Short mmCIF file of C-alpha atoms and ligand atoms in Angstrom, two decimals:
data_model
loop_
_atom_site.label_atom_id
_atom_site.label_comp_id
_atom_site.label_asym_id
_atom_site.label_seq_id
_atom_site.Cartn_x
_atom_site.Cartn_y
_atom_site.Cartn_z
CA MET A 201 -11.45 -36.61 1.88
CA SER A 202 -7.99 -35.91 0.45
CA LYS A 203 -6.83 -32.35 0.34
CA GLN A 204 -6.47 -30.39 -2.89
CA ARG A 205 -3.09 -28.89 -3.68
CA LEU A 206 -2.95 -25.10 -3.63
CA VAL A 207 0.14 -23.23 -4.81
CA ILE A 208 0.76 -19.51 -4.40
CA ILE A 209 3.44 -17.69 -6.36
CA GLY A 210 4.56 -14.57 -4.50
CA ASN A 211 4.90 -14.15 -0.75
CA GLY A 212 4.32 -10.41 -0.68
CA MET A 213 1.43 -8.48 0.75
CA ALA A 214 -1.26 -10.11 -1.41
CA GLY A 215 0.04 -13.70 -1.39
CA ALA A 216 0.68 -13.86 2.34
CA ARG A 217 -2.56 -12.09 3.23
CA PHE A 218 -4.46 -14.58 1.09
CA VAL A 219 -2.85 -17.49 2.95
CA GLU A 220 -3.74 -15.88 6.31
CA GLU A 221 -7.34 -15.35 5.22
CA LEU A 222 -7.65 -18.86 3.84
CA LEU A 223 -6.36 -20.44 7.05
CA ALA A 224 -8.61 -18.20 9.15
CA GLN A 225 -11.57 -19.44 7.15
CA GLY A 226 -10.74 -23.10 7.60
CA GLY A 227 -8.99 -23.56 4.25
CA GLY A 228 -6.19 -25.53 5.95
CA ALA A 229 -8.56 -28.50 6.17
CA LEU A 230 -9.25 -28.37 2.44
CA PHE A 231 -5.86 -27.58 0.94
CA GLU A 232 -2.25 -28.62 1.15
CA ILE A 233 -0.61 -25.21 0.69
CA ALA A 234 2.76 -24.36 -0.88
CA VAL A 235 4.17 -20.86 -1.43
CA PHE A 236 7.01 -19.67 -3.65
CA GLY A 237 8.58 -16.41 -2.46
CA ASP A 238 11.70 -15.13 -4.17
CA GLU A 239 12.63 -12.70 -1.39
CA PRO A 240 14.76 -14.36 1.28
CA TYR A 241 12.42 -13.36 4.14
CA GLY A 242 9.07 -14.24 5.55
CA ASN A 243 6.34 -11.79 4.78
CA TYR A 244 6.78 -8.10 5.66
CA ASN A 245 4.76 -4.89 5.40
CA ARG A 246 6.12 -3.25 2.27
CA ILE A 247 4.28 0.00 2.99
CA LEU A 248 6.48 0.57 6.00
CA LEU A 249 9.71 0.54 3.98
CA SER A 250 9.35 4.33 3.68
CA ASN A 251 9.26 4.54 7.46
CA VAL A 252 12.26 2.20 7.75
CA LEU A 253 14.24 4.42 5.38
CA ALA A 254 13.20 7.53 7.33
CA GLY A 255 14.30 5.81 10.54
CA THR A 256 10.89 5.86 12.25
CA TYR A 257 10.65 2.04 12.09
CA ASP A 258 13.23 -0.62 12.62
CA ALA A 259 13.39 -3.20 9.81
CA GLN A 260 12.62 -6.05 12.18
CA ASP A 261 9.39 -4.36 13.26
CA ILE A 262 7.83 -4.61 9.83
CA PHE A 263 7.77 -8.40 9.57
CA ILE A 264 4.29 -9.86 9.59
CA ASN A 265 4.91 -13.60 9.28
CA PRO A 266 8.39 -15.00 9.87
CA PRO A 267 9.32 -18.38 8.27
CA ASP A 268 8.30 -20.21 11.48
CA TRP A 269 4.73 -19.02 11.04
CA TYR A 270 4.46 -20.97 7.79
CA ARG A 271 5.86 -24.10 9.40
CA GLU A 272 3.55 -23.80 12.38
CA ASN A 273 0.57 -23.45 10.06
CA GLY A 274 1.48 -26.38 7.84
CA VAL A 275 2.36 -24.20 4.85
CA ARG A 276 5.33 -25.30 2.72
CA LEU A 277 7.29 -22.11 2.03
CA HIS A 278 9.95 -22.15 -0.69
CA LEU A 279 11.88 -19.25 0.74
CA GLY A 280 14.07 -17.32 -1.66
CA VAL A 281 12.92 -19.54 -4.53
CA ARG A 282 11.70 -17.95 -7.72
CA ALA A 283 8.97 -19.70 -9.70
CA LEU A 284 10.22 -20.01 -13.27
CA GLU A 285 7.39 -21.63 -15.14
CA ILE A 286 3.76 -22.63 -14.91
CA ASP A 287 3.16 -25.89 -16.78
CA ARG A 288 -0.58 -25.81 -17.33
CA GLN A 289 -0.70 -29.21 -19.03
CA ALA A 290 0.92 -31.00 -16.10
CA LYS A 291 -0.55 -28.50 -13.57
CA ARG A 292 2.85 -27.85 -12.04
CA VAL A 293 4.88 -24.85 -11.00
CA ILE A 294 8.61 -25.22 -11.58
CA GLY A 295 10.92 -23.18 -9.40
CA GLU A 296 14.62 -22.40 -9.24
CA GLY A 297 16.92 -25.27 -8.31
CA GLY A 298 14.58 -27.92 -9.71
CA CYS A 299 11.99 -27.35 -7.01
CA ALA A 300 8.49 -28.16 -8.32
CA GLU A 301 4.95 -28.20 -6.90
CA ALA A 302 1.86 -29.77 -8.47
CA TYR A 303 -1.39 -27.83 -8.08
CA ASP A 304 -5.12 -28.21 -8.34
CA LYS A 305 -5.52 -24.46 -7.77
CA LEU A 306 -2.89 -21.82 -8.40
CA VAL A 307 -2.79 -18.20 -7.19
CA ILE A 308 -0.42 -15.75 -8.87
CA ALA A 309 0.51 -12.85 -6.58
CA THR A 310 3.77 -11.68 -8.10
CA GLY A 311 3.23 -7.93 -7.54
CA SER A 312 5.06 -5.27 -9.57
CA ARG A 313 8.58 -4.13 -10.16
CA PRO A 314 10.02 -0.65 -10.63
CA VAL A 315 9.99 0.81 -14.12
CA ILE A 316 13.47 1.67 -15.35
CA PRO A 317 13.15 4.62 -17.73
CA PRO A 318 15.36 4.84 -20.82
CA ILE A 319 18.12 6.90 -19.22
CA GLU A 320 21.71 6.20 -20.20
CA GLY A 321 23.91 4.87 -17.40
CA LEU A 322 21.43 3.64 -14.81
CA SER A 323 23.39 0.43 -14.27
CA LYS A 324 26.24 2.30 -12.54
CA ASP A 325 27.08 1.90 -8.88
CA GLY A 326 25.15 4.31 -6.71
CA VAL A 327 21.86 3.93 -8.61
CA PHE A 328 18.98 2.24 -6.77
CA VAL A 329 15.31 1.37 -7.02
CA PHE A 330 13.01 1.28 -3.98
CA ARG A 331 10.69 -1.73 -3.79
CA THR A 332 12.06 -4.34 -1.40
CA LEU A 333 13.64 -4.57 2.02
CA ASP A 334 16.96 -5.33 0.34
CA ASP A 335 16.61 -2.14 -1.75
CA CYS A 336 15.89 -0.21 1.42
CA ARG A 337 18.95 -1.62 3.18
CA ARG A 338 21.19 -0.91 0.19
CA ILE A 339 19.96 2.69 -0.01
CA ALA A 340 20.45 3.27 3.73
CA LYS A 341 23.97 1.78 3.57
CA GLU A 342 24.94 3.97 0.62
CA ALA A 343 23.45 7.06 2.27
CA LYS A 344 25.95 6.71 5.14
CA HIS A 345 28.75 7.78 2.78
CA ALA A 346 26.84 10.12 0.49
CA GLN A 347 26.23 13.84 0.72
CA ARG A 348 23.87 14.54 -2.17
CA ALA A 349 21.07 12.37 -3.50
CA ALA A 350 18.81 12.73 -6.50
CA ILE A 351 15.44 11.02 -6.75
CA ILE A 352 14.09 10.58 -10.26
CA GLY A 353 10.30 10.85 -9.94
CA GLY A 354 8.11 13.14 -7.88
CA GLY A 355 5.25 10.72 -7.27
CA LEU A 356 4.23 9.32 -3.90
CA LEU A 357 7.09 6.81 -3.68
CA GLY A 358 9.70 9.31 -4.89
CA LEU A 359 8.68 11.86 -2.28
CA GLU A 360 8.71 9.28 0.51
CA ALA A 361 12.17 8.10 -0.57
CA ALA A 362 13.35 11.73 -0.72
CA TYR A 363 12.01 12.42 2.76
CA GLY A 364 13.85 9.33 4.04
CA LEU A 365 17.16 10.55 2.63
CA LEU A 366 16.58 14.07 3.91
CA LYS A 367 16.07 12.59 7.37
CA LEU A 368 19.35 10.72 6.97
CA GLY A 369 21.03 14.09 6.53
CA LEU A 370 21.59 14.19 2.77
CA GLU A 371 21.07 17.18 0.52
CA THR A 372 18.18 15.71 -1.42
CA HIS A 373 16.94 16.67 -4.89
CA VAL A 374 13.71 15.49 -6.50
CA VAL A 375 13.76 15.58 -10.28
CA HIS A 376 10.33 15.38 -11.86
CA LEU A 377 9.34 15.28 -15.51
CA MET A 378 5.89 16.82 -15.07
CA SER A 379 4.81 20.37 -14.23
CA HIS A 380 3.68 19.48 -10.70
CA LEU A 381 4.35 16.82 -8.08
CA MET A 382 2.16 13.71 -7.69
CA GLU A 383 0.27 14.59 -10.85
CA ALA A 384 -1.62 11.27 -10.76
CA GLN A 385 -3.30 12.25 -7.50
CA LEU A 386 -3.06 16.06 -7.25
CA ASP A 387 -4.18 19.00 -9.38
CA ALA A 388 -1.78 21.86 -10.12
CA THR A 389 -2.84 23.97 -7.11
CA GLY A 390 -2.44 21.09 -4.66
CA GLY A 391 0.89 20.19 -6.29
CA ALA A 392 2.18 23.76 -5.91
CA ILE A 393 1.28 23.94 -2.20
CA LEU A 394 2.86 20.54 -1.58
CA LYS A 395 6.04 21.63 -3.38
CA ARG A 396 6.34 24.73 -1.22
CA GLU A 397 5.88 22.70 1.96
CA LEU A 398 8.47 20.11 0.93
CA GLU A 399 10.92 22.88 0.01
CA ARG A 400 10.30 24.45 3.38
CA MET A 401 11.40 21.13 4.92
CA GLY A 402 14.61 21.26 2.91
CA LEU A 403 13.99 19.23 -0.26
CA LYS A 404 15.20 20.70 -3.55
CA ILE A 405 12.59 20.15 -6.23
CA HIS A 406 13.17 20.41 -9.97
CA LEU A 407 10.04 20.27 -12.15
CA ARG A 408 9.74 19.79 -15.94
CA LYS A 409 13.17 18.11 -15.96
CA ARG A 410 13.79 15.16 -18.27
CA THR A 411 16.81 13.14 -17.21
CA ILE A 412 18.59 11.65 -20.22
CA ALA A 413 21.85 10.27 -18.79
CA THR A 414 23.97 9.90 -15.68
CA LEU A 415 27.47 11.29 -15.15
CA GLY A 416 30.44 9.25 -13.92
CA GLN A 417 32.41 6.20 -15.09
CA ASP A 418 31.49 3.14 -13.00
CA ARG A 419 29.89 5.19 -10.22
CA VAL A 420 27.20 7.77 -10.65
CA THR A 421 28.35 11.36 -10.00
CA GLY A 422 25.40 13.26 -11.41
CA LEU A 423 22.48 13.56 -13.80
CA VAL A 424 22.24 15.13 -17.24
CA PHE A 425 18.97 16.73 -18.41
CA ASP A 426 17.65 17.24 -21.93
CA ASP A 427 18.06 21.03 -21.64
CA GLY A 428 21.81 20.50 -21.20
CA ALA A 429 21.81 21.25 -17.46
CA THR A 430 23.43 18.84 -14.98
CA LEU A 431 23.03 18.04 -11.30
CA ASP A 432 25.88 16.64 -9.21
CA CYS A 433 24.98 13.86 -6.79
CA ASP A 434 26.55 10.79 -5.12
CA MET A 435 23.52 8.54 -5.36
CA VAL A 436 20.34 8.23 -7.40
CA ILE A 437 17.03 6.52 -6.61
CA VAL A 438 14.77 5.75 -9.54
CA CYS A 439 11.09 6.06 -8.59
CA ALA A 440 9.48 6.25 -12.01
CA GLY A 441 6.45 4.01 -11.50
CA THR A 442 5.87 0.27 -11.42
CA ARG A 443 4.98 -2.47 -13.91
CA PRO A 444 3.04 -5.63 -12.99
CA ASN A 445 5.05 -8.89 -13.01
CA VAL A 446 3.11 -10.77 -15.68
CA GLU A 447 5.78 -12.78 -17.49
CA LEU A 448 4.97 -16.17 -15.88
CA ALA A 449 1.30 -15.81 -16.79
CA GLN A 450 2.16 -14.60 -20.27
CA LYS A 451 4.45 -17.57 -20.90
CA ALA A 452 1.71 -19.90 -19.67
CA GLY A 453 -0.68 -18.51 -22.29
CA LEU A 454 -2.99 -16.63 -19.91
CA ALA A 455 -4.61 -13.37 -21.00
CA VAL A 456 -2.43 -10.40 -20.06
CA GLU A 457 -2.98 -6.71 -20.74
CA ARG A 458 -1.15 -4.35 -18.39
CA GLY A 459 -1.77 -6.95 -15.67
CA ILE A 460 -2.96 -10.56 -15.62
CA VAL A 461 -6.59 -10.40 -16.69
CA ILE A 462 -9.09 -11.69 -14.09
CA GLY A 463 -12.85 -11.72 -13.80
CA ASP A 464 -15.11 -11.06 -10.80
CA ASP A 465 -14.24 -14.59 -9.61
CA LEU A 466 -10.55 -13.48 -9.58
CA ALA A 467 -9.74 -16.31 -12.02
CA SER A 468 -8.13 -16.03 -15.43
CA PRO A 469 -10.74 -16.26 -18.20
CA ASP A 470 -8.37 -18.82 -19.81
CA ASP A 471 -8.09 -21.19 -16.87
CA PRO A 472 -10.64 -21.51 -14.03
CA ASP A 473 -7.99 -23.07 -11.75
CA ILE A 474 -5.60 -20.11 -11.95
CA TYR A 475 -6.26 -16.89 -10.03
CA ALA A 476 -4.36 -13.62 -9.77
CA ILE A 477 -4.50 -11.05 -6.96
CA GLY A 478 -2.60 -7.91 -5.96
CA GLU A 479 -0.63 -5.56 -8.16
CA CYS A 480 -0.05 -8.18 -10.88
CA ALA A 481 -3.79 -8.53 -11.53
CA GLU A 482 -6.01 -6.52 -13.83
CA HIS A 483 -9.72 -6.42 -13.14
CA ASN A 484 -12.11 -4.59 -15.44
CA GLY A 485 -9.23 -2.83 -17.17
CA GLN A 486 -7.84 -1.60 -13.85
CA THR A 487 -4.59 -2.45 -12.09
CA TYR A 488 -3.95 -1.15 -8.59
CA GLY A 489 -0.86 0.15 -6.80
CA THR A 490 -2.06 0.24 -3.19
CA VAL A 491 -2.94 -2.36 -0.58
CA ALA A 492 -6.66 -1.80 0.03
CA PRO A 493 -7.66 -3.57 -3.22
CA LEU A 494 -5.47 -6.55 -2.45
CA TRP A 495 -7.02 -6.95 1.02
CA ASP A 496 -10.42 -7.15 -0.74
CA GLN A 497 -9.15 -9.59 -3.34
CA ALA A 498 -7.37 -11.82 -0.78
CA ARG A 499 -10.47 -11.99 1.43
CA ILE A 500 -12.87 -12.71 -1.42
CA LEU A 501 -10.66 -15.39 -2.97
CA ALA A 502 -10.26 -17.03 0.46
CA GLU A 503 -14.05 -17.00 0.93
CA ARG A 504 -14.49 -18.67 -2.43
CA LEU A 505 -11.82 -21.33 -2.00
CA ALA A 506 -12.55 -22.12 1.65
CA ARG A 507 -16.15 -22.53 0.50
CA ARG A 508 -17.42 -20.12 3.10
CA ASN A 509 -18.95 -18.13 0.27
CA PRO A 510 -18.18 -19.88 -3.04
CA ALA A 511 -20.19 -17.26 -4.95
CA ALA A 512 -18.30 -14.23 -3.52
CA ARG A 513 -17.40 -11.79 -6.29
CA TYR A 514 -14.87 -9.00 -6.55
CA THR A 515 -16.36 -5.90 -8.15
CA GLY A 516 -13.47 -3.43 -7.81
CA SER A 517 -12.04 -1.26 -5.03
CA ARG A 518 -12.12 2.39 -4.09
CA VAL A 519 -8.63 3.72 -3.65
CA SER A 520 -7.26 6.25 -1.21
CA THR A 521 -3.72 6.93 -0.18
CA ARG A 522 -1.70 9.08 2.15
CA LEU A 523 1.73 10.64 1.81
CA LYS A 524 3.93 9.31 4.61
CA VAL A 525 6.03 12.41 5.20
CA ALA A 526 6.00 13.61 8.80
CA GLY A 527 4.75 17.18 9.09
CA ILE A 528 2.70 17.05 5.90
CA GLU A 529 -0.87 15.87 6.08
CA LEU A 530 -1.95 14.75 2.62
CA THR A 531 -4.62 12.19 1.80
CA VAL A 532 -6.10 11.68 -1.65
CA MET A 533 -8.97 9.49 -2.73
CA GLY A 534 -10.66 8.67 -6.02
CA ALA A 535 -10.86 11.33 -8.74
CA LYS A 536 -8.79 14.51 -8.51
CA ASP A 537 -10.92 16.38 -11.07
CA PRO A 538 -14.54 16.25 -12.25
CA GLN A 539 -15.08 13.56 -14.86
CA ARG A 540 -18.63 14.25 -16.01
CA PRO A 541 -20.39 17.54 -16.82
CA ASN A 542 -22.62 17.32 -13.72
CA ASP A 543 -19.88 16.50 -11.23
CA GLU A 544 -19.62 19.25 -8.60
CA VAL A 545 -16.34 20.60 -7.31
CA VAL A 546 -16.00 22.23 -3.90
CA VAL A 547 -12.66 23.86 -3.12
CA TYR A 548 -11.21 25.51 -0.05
CA SER A 549 -7.74 26.94 -0.45
CA ASP A 550 -5.61 28.75 2.11
CA PRO A 551 -2.08 28.71 0.68
CA SER A 552 -0.66 30.83 3.49
CA ARG A 553 -1.52 28.00 5.95
CA ALA A 554 -0.74 25.30 3.37
CA VAL A 555 -4.31 24.07 3.46
CA TYR A 556 -6.03 22.87 0.29
CA LYS A 557 -9.18 20.80 0.17
CA LYS A 558 -11.03 19.77 -2.91
CA LEU A 559 -14.06 17.51 -3.09
CA ILE A 560 -15.52 16.00 -6.24
CA ILE A 561 -19.18 15.17 -5.73
CA ARG A 562 -21.46 13.19 -8.02
CA ASN A 563 -25.18 12.86 -7.30
CA GLY A 564 -24.62 13.90 -3.70
CA ARG A 565 -21.81 11.38 -3.09
CA LEU A 566 -18.07 11.82 -2.79
CA ILE A 567 -16.15 10.36 -5.73
CA GLY A 568 -12.83 12.02 -5.02
CA ALA A 569 -10.96 14.34 -2.68
CA ILE A 570 -7.64 16.05 -2.12
CA LEU A 571 -7.09 16.84 1.56
CA LEU A 572 -3.90 18.74 2.22
CA GLY A 573 -3.00 20.35 5.51
CA ASP A 574 -6.00 19.30 7.61
CA GLY A 575 -6.01 15.83 9.15
CA MET A 576 -9.17 16.32 11.19
CA THR A 577 -11.64 15.81 8.36
CA ILE A 578 -9.87 12.82 6.84
CA PRO A 579 -11.55 9.95 8.78
CA THR A 580 -15.04 11.27 8.08
CA LEU A 581 -14.38 11.90 4.43
CA LEU A 582 -12.64 8.55 3.97
CA GLN A 583 -15.64 6.86 5.49
CA ALA A 584 -18.03 8.81 3.25
CA PHE A 585 -15.93 7.85 0.23
CA ASP A 586 -15.60 4.15 1.16
CA ARG A 587 -19.26 3.75 2.03
CA ARG A 588 -20.58 5.88 -0.82
CA ALA A 589 -22.55 7.78 1.82
CA ARG A 590 -24.86 10.64 0.85
CA LEU A 591 -23.28 14.00 1.73
CA PRO A 592 -25.11 16.88 3.45
CA GLU A 593 -26.72 19.62 1.34
CA ASN A 594 -24.11 22.16 2.41
CA PRO A 595 -20.65 20.83 1.51
CA ALA A 596 -19.01 23.23 3.99
CA GLU A 597 -20.30 20.94 6.74
CA ILE A 598 -18.14 18.12 5.46
CA MET A 599 -15.09 20.24 4.83
CA PHE A 600 -14.93 21.81 8.22
CA SER A 601 -16.84 19.63 10.64
CA PHE A 602 -15.65 16.18 11.55
CA ALA A 603 -18.63 15.67 13.85
CA TRP A 604 -20.84 15.24 10.85
CA SER A 605 -23.71 12.90 11.63
CA ASN A 606 -25.09 12.04 8.22
CA ILE A 607 -22.91 9.00 7.60
CA PRO A 608 -24.82 5.80 8.42
CA LYS A 609 -23.76 4.22 11.69
CA ALA A 610 -20.45 2.48 11.22
CA SER A 611 -20.69 -1.26 10.74
CA GLU A 612 -18.54 -3.81 12.53
CA THR A 613 -16.91 -4.87 9.28
CA GLN A 614 -15.94 -1.30 8.34
CA ARG A 615 -12.22 -1.12 7.68
CA ILE A 616 -10.53 1.40 9.95
CA CYS A 617 -6.88 0.73 9.15
CA HIS A 618 -6.58 0.57 5.40
CA CYS A 619 -2.88 -0.22 5.45
CA ASN A 620 -3.29 -3.38 7.50
CA GLY A 621 -6.89 -4.19 6.68
CA VAL A 622 -8.10 -4.04 10.29
CA SER A 623 -11.86 -3.78 10.88
CA ARG A 624 -13.72 -1.87 13.57
CA ALA A 625 -14.78 -5.22 15.09
CA LYS A 626 -11.15 -6.29 15.58
CA ILE A 627 -10.30 -2.97 17.24
CA VAL A 628 -13.32 -3.14 19.53
CA ALA A 629 -12.40 -6.74 20.44
CA ALA A 630 -8.89 -5.59 21.36
CA ILE A 631 -10.27 -2.76 23.50
CA ARG A 632 -12.66 -5.18 25.20
CA SER A 633 -9.75 -7.42 26.09
CA GLY A 634 -8.05 -4.56 27.90
CA HIS A 635 -6.00 -2.69 25.28
CA CYS A 636 -6.92 0.78 26.41
CA THR A 637 -4.52 3.09 24.60
CA VAL A 638 -4.03 3.69 20.88
CA ASP A 639 -0.56 2.16 21.12
CA ALA A 640 -1.86 -0.92 22.89
CA VAL A 641 -4.57 -1.39 20.26
CA ALA A 642 -1.94 -0.93 17.56
CA LYS A 643 0.25 -3.56 19.13
CA ALA A 644 -2.60 -6.03 19.43
CA THR A 645 -4.16 -5.56 15.99
CA ARG A 646 -1.57 -3.77 13.81
CA ALA A 647 -4.18 -1.02 13.24
CA GLY A 648 -2.46 2.35 12.97
CA THR A 649 0.96 0.89 12.29
CA GLY A 650 0.87 1.59 8.55
CA CYS A 651 0.59 5.15 7.31
CA GLY A 652 -0.85 6.20 10.68
CA SER A 653 -3.80 8.16 9.27
CA CYS A 654 -6.35 6.05 11.17
CA ARG A 655 -4.93 6.73 14.62
CA THR A 656 -7.38 9.61 15.19
CA GLU A 657 -10.22 7.24 14.43
CA ILE A 658 -8.84 4.50 16.67
CA HIS A 659 -8.68 7.09 19.41
CA ALA A 660 -12.32 8.05 18.77
CA ILE A 661 -13.44 4.38 18.87
CA LEU A 662 -11.47 3.89 22.06
CA GLU A 663 -13.04 6.93 23.71
CA ALA A 664 -16.55 6.07 22.55
CA HIS A 665 -16.19 2.51 23.76
CA LEU A 666 -14.81 3.47 27.13
CA ARG A 667 -17.55 6.11 27.51
CA GLU A 668 -20.21 3.55 26.66
CA THR A 669 -18.87 0.98 29.08
CA GLY A 670 -18.93 3.66 31.82
CA GLY A 671 -18.29 1.75 35.02
CA ALA A 672 -16.03 -0.69 33.20
CA LEU A 673 -13.62 2.12 32.38
CA ALA A 674 -11.59 1.99 35.56
CA ALA A 675 -11.28 -1.79 35.38
CA ALA A 676 -10.33 -1.65 31.71
CA GLU A 677 -7.69 0.98 32.41
CA ARG A 678 -6.33 -1.19 35.18
CA VAL A 679 -6.13 -4.18 32.82
CA GLY A 680 -4.49 -1.88 30.27
CA GLN A 681 -1.93 -0.70 32.83
CA LEU A 682 -1.18 -4.25 33.88
CA ARG A 683 -0.79 -5.27 30.25
CA ALA A 684 1.51 -2.31 29.54
CA ALA A 685 3.60 -3.21 32.57
CA TYR A 686 3.73 -6.82 31.43
CA ASP A 687 4.69 -5.80 27.85
CA ALA A 688 7.41 -3.52 29.18
CA ALA A 689 8.80 -6.26 31.37
CA SER A 690 8.71 -9.00 28.71
C1 FAD B 871 8.24 1.99 -0.25
C2 FAD B 871 6.80 1.67 -0.53
C3 FAD B 871 5.80 2.36 0.15
C4 FAD B 871 4.46 2.06 -0.10
N1 FAD B 871 3.49 2.74 0.59
C5 FAD B 871 2.19 2.43 0.41
C6 FAD B 871 1.16 3.07 1.16
O1 FAD B 871 1.42 3.96 1.97
N2 FAD B 871 -0.12 2.67 0.97
C7 FAD B 871 -0.44 1.67 0.09
O2 FAD B 871 -1.62 1.32 0.00
N3 FAD B 871 0.51 1.06 -0.65
C8 FAD B 871 1.81 1.41 -0.52
N4 FAD B 871 2.77 0.78 -1.26
C9 FAD B 871 2.36 -0.21 -2.27
C10 FAD B 871 2.13 -1.59 -1.64
O3 FAD B 871 3.27 -1.98 -0.95
C11 FAD B 871 1.78 -2.57 -2.74
O4 FAD B 871 0.54 -2.19 -3.29
C12 FAD B 871 1.70 -4.02 -2.24
O5 FAD B 871 2.91 -4.43 -1.70
C13 FAD B 871 1.32 -4.94 -3.40
O6 FAD B 871 1.27 -6.26 -2.94
P1 FAD B 871 1.55 -7.49 -3.92
O7 FAD B 871 1.51 -8.71 -3.09
O8 FAD B 871 0.70 -7.39 -5.10
O9 FAD B 871 3.03 -7.24 -4.41
P2 FAD B 871 4.36 -7.35 -3.53
O10 FAD B 871 4.11 -6.89 -2.15
O11 FAD B 871 5.42 -6.69 -4.32
O12 FAD B 871 4.63 -8.92 -3.46
C14 FAD B 871 4.95 -9.69 -4.58
C15 FAD B 871 5.99 -10.70 -4.14
O13 FAD B 871 6.12 -11.71 -5.14
C16 FAD B 871 7.50 -11.96 -5.36
N5 FAD B 871 7.65 -12.55 -6.68
C17 FAD B 871 7.54 -11.96 -7.90
N6 FAD B 871 7.75 -12.86 -8.88
C18 FAD B 871 7.98 -14.05 -8.27
C19 FAD B 871 8.27 -15.37 -8.75
N7 FAD B 871 8.33 -15.64 -10.06
N8 FAD B 871 8.49 -16.36 -7.86
C20 FAD B 871 8.42 -16.10 -6.52
N9 FAD B 871 8.17 -14.87 -6.01
C21 FAD B 871 7.94 -13.86 -6.88
C22 FAD B 871 8.11 -10.57 -5.21
O14 FAD B 871 9.50 -10.60 -4.99
C23 FAD B 871 7.36 -10.08 -3.97
O15 FAD B 871 7.96 -10.56 -2.80
C24 FAD B 871 4.12 1.06 -1.05
C25 FAD B 871 5.13 0.39 -1.76
C26 FAD B 871 6.46 0.70 -1.50
C27 FAD B 871 7.54 -0.05 -2.25
#
């Protein structure tokens, strides 16, 4: 049987994950695969760019699949080549430099790009956005000669960029339009506590500030606000949100709202042979800006196309995220406020210790939470949220006890590392093969190498497993030691 031709546009987190999933499910036997990726690298973990900027990761440690991986797996990668047009009549994708690929099935995974707000003078030298590895390198290079930086935008990305520059030794200002930080995920109380903690670390935060222009001729030397005030700085990073890359789909006549419209089969309603996944896709009126949904989409689309489960459907994702600023423990999930009259709200606030916890409960289940200043309860609450588990009668039990037993026994497929999409089964398999420390498990599976919030849970799985295996513990430790010694030597 001859293979069908499958083309993927976008070699970012969704596109590359989809290819991995498809190959893992035997799709290599069914499809001849070609990928267009306009970045000049193999695939890397975009989440970790914040850590690269902050200096806690080296850029080369964030690569997932180098170009060789594609070659070794029979995937034709058009590296650094932008797809310019989808010709639906001829079923062809045309790329830069005359490069073209015919397709039977096409997956669009073009992600998002930074929004550039209407501020005069953002094209000057010294102004950056923060989305790609190249952006990250440019920012780090500029920071070597700068003293004062301003970040426009006090959302998650803006704060992570600000923390990175603070760590690089710059006087760092965050300029935010709204009345509190991270207003999409936090309420005003949580935002106020976060602000105080960030200021304690050394960030300068300016709220309710609308930037209207930059100062300087060819190079930026400051910002101008609508109240007439100014702020001197040597560099500016614009972190004012993202916009899905939909232009290719739009030009090809596919339905586009904010993102490329897809159904539960992840296909465009206008063309059953064209799919969209990741940040460029819009499902049920919802676009996403985090990786957990794209892991789901990549897996389900691979199951459909590899024919392992041709009827698999995507029904939406539950979203949680964590601020990657060392010293501040902040995880948010789902709704930040009640949305229906019967939704219950349980709050614990201890501003003097910078602890703020808020749960939104509907019909006995968690539909949202803000967890600031207490990492211990996060794994349990994340699990309750992901699994839509019924909560105990007394909510205090969930807020203060992480040994809460009411969550159904964890399944093998349960995702432990949300950043890298690593399941419990994969972690247990790594432990069974002798990876007996959290670091060793991380190295073997990538679990815990994203935002790091799952490391407590990996530790718990490790301990439970080693306890269960009892007599095998010493042997496993020995294998672990040998492996560590081998890794160190190699
Ligand atoms: C600094 C930073 C920190 C983040 N931290 C977190 C976090 O902690 N947790 C979390 O869940 N999420 C985080 N995110 C968001 C996460 O990285 C995104 O949700 C994820 O990368 C989306 O994957 P994607 O494949 O849809 O898009 P991308 O990863 O952006 O990939 C799209 C790729 O397609 C390429 N492309 C676009 N158009 C074309 C074309 N015409 N031809 C060829 N190639 C094209 C793009 O250049 C890009 O390489 C972070 C993002 C950033 C930037």
